[in-house]
Coordinates of C-alpha atoms in Angstrom, one line a residue:
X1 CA 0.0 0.0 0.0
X2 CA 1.5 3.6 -0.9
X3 CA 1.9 6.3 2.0
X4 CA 1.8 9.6 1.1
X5 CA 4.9 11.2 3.0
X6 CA 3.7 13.6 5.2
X7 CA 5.3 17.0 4.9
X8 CA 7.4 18.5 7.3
X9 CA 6.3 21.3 9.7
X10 CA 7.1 24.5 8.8
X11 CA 7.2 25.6 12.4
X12 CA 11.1 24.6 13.2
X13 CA 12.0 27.0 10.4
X14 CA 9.6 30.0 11.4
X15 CA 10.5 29.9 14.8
X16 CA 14.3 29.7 13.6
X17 CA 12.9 32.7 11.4
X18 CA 12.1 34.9 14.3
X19 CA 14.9 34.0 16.3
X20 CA 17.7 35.1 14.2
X21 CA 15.0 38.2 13.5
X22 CA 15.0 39.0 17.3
X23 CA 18.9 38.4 17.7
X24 CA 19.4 41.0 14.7
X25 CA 17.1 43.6 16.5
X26 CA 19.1 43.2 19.7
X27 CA 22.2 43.4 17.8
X28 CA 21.1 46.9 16.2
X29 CA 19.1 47.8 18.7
X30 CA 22.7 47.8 21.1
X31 CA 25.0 48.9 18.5
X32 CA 22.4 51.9 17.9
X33 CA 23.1 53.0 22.0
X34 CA 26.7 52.8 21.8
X35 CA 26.6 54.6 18.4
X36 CA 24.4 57.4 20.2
X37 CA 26.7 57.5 23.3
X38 CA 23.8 56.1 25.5
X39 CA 26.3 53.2 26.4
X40 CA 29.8 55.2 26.7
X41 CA 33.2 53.0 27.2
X42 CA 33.4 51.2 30.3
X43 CA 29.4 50.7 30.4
X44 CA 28.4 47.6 31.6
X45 CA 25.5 46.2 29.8
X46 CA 22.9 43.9 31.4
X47 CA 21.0 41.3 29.5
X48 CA 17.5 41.4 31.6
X49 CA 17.6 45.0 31.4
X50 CA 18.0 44.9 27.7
X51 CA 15.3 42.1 27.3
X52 CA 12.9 43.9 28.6
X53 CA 13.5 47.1 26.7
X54 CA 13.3 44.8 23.9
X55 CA 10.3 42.6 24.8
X56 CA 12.0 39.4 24.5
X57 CA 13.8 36.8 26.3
X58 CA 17.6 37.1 27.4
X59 CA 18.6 34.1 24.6
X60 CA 18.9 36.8 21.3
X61 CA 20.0 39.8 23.5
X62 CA 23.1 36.9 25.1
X63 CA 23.6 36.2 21.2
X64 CA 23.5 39.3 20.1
X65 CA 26.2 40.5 22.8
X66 CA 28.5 37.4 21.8
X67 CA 28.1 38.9 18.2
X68 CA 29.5 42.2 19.6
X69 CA 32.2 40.7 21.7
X70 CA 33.3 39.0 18.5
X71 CA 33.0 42.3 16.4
X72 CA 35.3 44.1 19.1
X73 CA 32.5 46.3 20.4
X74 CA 32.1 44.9 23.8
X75 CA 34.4 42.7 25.8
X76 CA 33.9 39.8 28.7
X77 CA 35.5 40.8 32.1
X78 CA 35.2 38.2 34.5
X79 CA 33.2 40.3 37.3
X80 CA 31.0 42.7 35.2
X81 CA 30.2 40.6 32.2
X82 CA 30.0 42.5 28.9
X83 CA 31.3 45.7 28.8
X84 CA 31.5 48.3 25.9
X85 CA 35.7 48.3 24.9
X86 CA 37.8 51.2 26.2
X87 CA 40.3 52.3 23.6
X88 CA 43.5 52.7 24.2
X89 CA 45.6 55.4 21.7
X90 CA 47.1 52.7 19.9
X91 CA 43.8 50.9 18.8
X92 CA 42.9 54.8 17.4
X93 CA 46.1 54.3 15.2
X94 CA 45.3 51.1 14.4
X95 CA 41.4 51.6 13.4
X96 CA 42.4 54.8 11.4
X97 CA 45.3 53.4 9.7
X98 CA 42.8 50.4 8.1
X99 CA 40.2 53.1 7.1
X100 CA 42.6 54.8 5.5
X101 CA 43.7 52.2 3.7
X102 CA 40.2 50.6 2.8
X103 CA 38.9 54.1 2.1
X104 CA 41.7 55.2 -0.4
X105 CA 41.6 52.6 -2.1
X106 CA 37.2 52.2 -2.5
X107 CA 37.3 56.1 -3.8
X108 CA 40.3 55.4 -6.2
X109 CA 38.0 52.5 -7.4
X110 CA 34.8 55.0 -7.3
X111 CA 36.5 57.7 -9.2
X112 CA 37.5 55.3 -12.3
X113 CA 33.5 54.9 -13.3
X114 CA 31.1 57.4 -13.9
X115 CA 29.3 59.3 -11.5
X116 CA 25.4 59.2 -11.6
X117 CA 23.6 62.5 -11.5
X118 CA 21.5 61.0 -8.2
X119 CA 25.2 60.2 -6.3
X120 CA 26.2 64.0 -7.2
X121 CA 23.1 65.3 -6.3
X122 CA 23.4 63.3 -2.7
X123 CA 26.8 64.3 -2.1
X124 CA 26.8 68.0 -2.9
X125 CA 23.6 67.5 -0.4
X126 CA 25.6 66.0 1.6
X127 CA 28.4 68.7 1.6
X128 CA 26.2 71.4 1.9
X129 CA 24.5 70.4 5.2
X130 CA 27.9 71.3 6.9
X131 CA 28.0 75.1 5.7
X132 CA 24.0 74.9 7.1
X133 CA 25.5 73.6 10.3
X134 CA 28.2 76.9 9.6
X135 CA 25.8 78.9 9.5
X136 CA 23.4 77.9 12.0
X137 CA 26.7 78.4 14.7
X138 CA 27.7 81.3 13.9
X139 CA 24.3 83.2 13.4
X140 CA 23.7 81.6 17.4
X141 CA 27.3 83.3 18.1
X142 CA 28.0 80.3 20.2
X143 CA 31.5 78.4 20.2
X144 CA 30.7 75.5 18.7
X145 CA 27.9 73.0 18.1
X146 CA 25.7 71.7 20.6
X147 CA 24.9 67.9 20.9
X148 CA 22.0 68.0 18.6
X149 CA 23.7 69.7 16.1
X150 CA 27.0 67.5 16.5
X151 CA 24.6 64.4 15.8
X152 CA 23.4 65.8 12.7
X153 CA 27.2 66.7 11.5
X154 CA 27.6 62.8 12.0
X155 CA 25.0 61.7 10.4
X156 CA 25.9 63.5 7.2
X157 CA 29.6 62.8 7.5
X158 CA 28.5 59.1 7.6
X159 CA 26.5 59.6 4.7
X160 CA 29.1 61.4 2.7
X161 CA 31.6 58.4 3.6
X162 CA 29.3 55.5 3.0
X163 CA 27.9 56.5 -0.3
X164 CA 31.7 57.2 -1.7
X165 CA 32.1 53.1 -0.5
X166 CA 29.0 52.4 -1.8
X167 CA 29.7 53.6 -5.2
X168 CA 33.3 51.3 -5.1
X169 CA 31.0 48.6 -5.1
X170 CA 32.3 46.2 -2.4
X171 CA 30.1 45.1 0.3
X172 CA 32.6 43.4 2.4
X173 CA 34.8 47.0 2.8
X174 CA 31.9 49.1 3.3
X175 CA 31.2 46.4 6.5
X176 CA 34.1 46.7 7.7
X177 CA 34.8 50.6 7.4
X178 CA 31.2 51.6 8.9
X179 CA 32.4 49.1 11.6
X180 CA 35.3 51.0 12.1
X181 CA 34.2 54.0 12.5
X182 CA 31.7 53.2 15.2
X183 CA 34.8 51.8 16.9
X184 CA 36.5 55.6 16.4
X185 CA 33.0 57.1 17.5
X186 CA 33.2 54.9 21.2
X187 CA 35.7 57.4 21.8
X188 CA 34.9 60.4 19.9
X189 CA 31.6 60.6 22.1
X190 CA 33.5 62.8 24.4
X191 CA 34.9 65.3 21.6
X192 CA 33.6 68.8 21.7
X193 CA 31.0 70.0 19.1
X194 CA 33.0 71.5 15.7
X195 CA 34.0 75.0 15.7
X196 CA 32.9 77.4 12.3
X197 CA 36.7 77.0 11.5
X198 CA 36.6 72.9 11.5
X199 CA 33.5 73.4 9.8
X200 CA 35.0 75.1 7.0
X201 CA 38.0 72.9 6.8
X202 CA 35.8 69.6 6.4
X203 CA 33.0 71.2 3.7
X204 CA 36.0 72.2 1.6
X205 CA 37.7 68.6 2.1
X206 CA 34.5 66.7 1.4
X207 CA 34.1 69.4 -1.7
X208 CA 37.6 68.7 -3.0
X209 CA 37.4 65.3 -2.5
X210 CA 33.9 65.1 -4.7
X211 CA 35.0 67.2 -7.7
X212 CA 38.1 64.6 -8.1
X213 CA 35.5 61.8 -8.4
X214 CA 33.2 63.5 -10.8
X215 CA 36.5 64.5 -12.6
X216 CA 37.1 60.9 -12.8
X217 CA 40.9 61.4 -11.3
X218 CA 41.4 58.8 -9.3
X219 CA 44.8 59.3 -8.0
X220 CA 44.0 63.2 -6.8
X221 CA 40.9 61.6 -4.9
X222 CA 42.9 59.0 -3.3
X223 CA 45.2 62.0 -2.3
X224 CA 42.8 64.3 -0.7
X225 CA 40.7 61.3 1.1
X226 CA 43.8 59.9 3.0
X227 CA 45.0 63.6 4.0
X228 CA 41.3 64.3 5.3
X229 CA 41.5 60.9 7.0
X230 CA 44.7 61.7 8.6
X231 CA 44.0 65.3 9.9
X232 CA 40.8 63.2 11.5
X233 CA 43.2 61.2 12.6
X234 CA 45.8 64.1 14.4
X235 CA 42.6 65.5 16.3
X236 CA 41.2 62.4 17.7
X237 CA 44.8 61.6 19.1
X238 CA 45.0 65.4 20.4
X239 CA 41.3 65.2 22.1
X240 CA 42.6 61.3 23.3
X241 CA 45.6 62.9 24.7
X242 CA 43.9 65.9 26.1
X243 CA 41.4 63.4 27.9
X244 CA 44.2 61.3 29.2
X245 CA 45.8 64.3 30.9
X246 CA 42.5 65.7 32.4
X247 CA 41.6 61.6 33.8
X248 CA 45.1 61.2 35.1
X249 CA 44.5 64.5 36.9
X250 CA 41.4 63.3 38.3
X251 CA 42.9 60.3 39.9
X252 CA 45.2 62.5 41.5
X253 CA 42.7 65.0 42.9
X254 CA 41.3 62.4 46.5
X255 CA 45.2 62.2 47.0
X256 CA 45.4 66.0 47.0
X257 CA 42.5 66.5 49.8
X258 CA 44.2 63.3 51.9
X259 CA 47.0 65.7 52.6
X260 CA 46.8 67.3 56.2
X261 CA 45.8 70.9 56.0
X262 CA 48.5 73.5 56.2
X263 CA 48.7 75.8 59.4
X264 CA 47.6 79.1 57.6
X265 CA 50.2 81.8 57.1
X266 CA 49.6 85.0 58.8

């Protein structure tokens, strides 16, 4: 007698389906917080309080932390559990010196094809939102730019950035690029806002940098990207220094008040 075979049930592959959707949510959902400064270097991060924010269980947020252990964003202490990384001023040379060399080469690639009318459009879009930060700070008269107007100069630096990898046309070095950046951005949290003068400095960079790819000269934009990458690369290391001064101060300071008080000249 002939058995119809019964089909399999669907249900092991949806519920693997939502799982791997949930760990991915989780993943974003913390890389999003440290990316914002919400979770600053040194934070420890705690999977029930995470769960619930999220509405699951603590199996995709424990994945999703492993993932970002792996990925360098968070490491395992053995008291506190996962904490976002610290960096020291030789990871900053390390991380700048590989988007250097990734981004050099992705905009020599980009500037050896034609540039769509949509990409120039988005760039010079791009460009221009920094001279309407410019603007902004100095009709305000302040110093520099506040927090909410330091997000929005990172948000359209990004965008400048990934759509020049995008347009190289290699998924695996615009992955690894964004990812280094966040890395740089762990510790750039606790930069200033941009003065009108950096401003300046970066709109005619990314300008520069833009006219050599719709000029289709490859080796000038590979020029002007690596020295915009490595003047980046001199003020991170000044505001790492800077902060290492004013923390190694601090730890001095309890010392300081621990000293017996002077009899008082008269």
């Amino acid at each position: 007698m002939y058995t119809v075979p019964m089909k399999s049930s669907p249900e092991p592959a949806v519920r693997r389906a939502a799982a791997d959707s949930m760990r991915s949510k989780a993943y974003l959902y913390i890389q999003r917080r440290i990316a914002a400064g919400d979770l600053p270097a040194g934070s420890t991060l705690s999977e029930l309080a995470l769960a619930k924010e999220l509405g699951s269980s603590r199996t995709p947020v424990r994945e999703a932390i492993g993932q970002l252990v792996a990925e360098g964003f968070l490491e395992q202490t053995p008291n506190r559990g996962a904490v976002v990384i610290q960096l020291n001023r030789q990871d900053i040379v390390e991380l700048y010196e590989l988007r250097e060399a990734l981004e050099v080469y992705a905009v020599g690639k980009a500037a050896r094809e034609p540039l769509r009318a949509s990409e120039l459009q988005r760039l010079e879009e791009l460009a221009d939102e920094i001279l309407a930060l410019k603007k902004e700070l100095e009709e305000s008269r302040a110093d520099a730019l506040n927090a909410k107007q330091m997000h929005r100069f990172v948000v359209c630096d990004l965008g400048f950035h990934t759509l020049l990898m995008r347009m190289a046309g290699n998924a695996r070095i615009l992955k690894v690029v964004n990812e280094t950046r966040l890395l740089i951005r762990i510790f750039a949290i606790r930069r200033t806002g941009h003065r009108a003068i950096e401003l300046d400095q970066i709109h005619r960079q990314h300008s520069d940098i833009l006219q050599a790819v719709a000029d289709r000269q490859p080796e000038r934009a590979m020029s002007l990207i690596s020295d915009h990458i490595q003047i980046s690369r001199r003020e991170r290391l000044d505001a790492f220094d800077h902060w290492d001064r004013e923390n190694s101060l601090r730890s001095m300071v309890p010392e300081f008040f621990d000293l017996p008080l002077m009899a008082e000249s008269r």
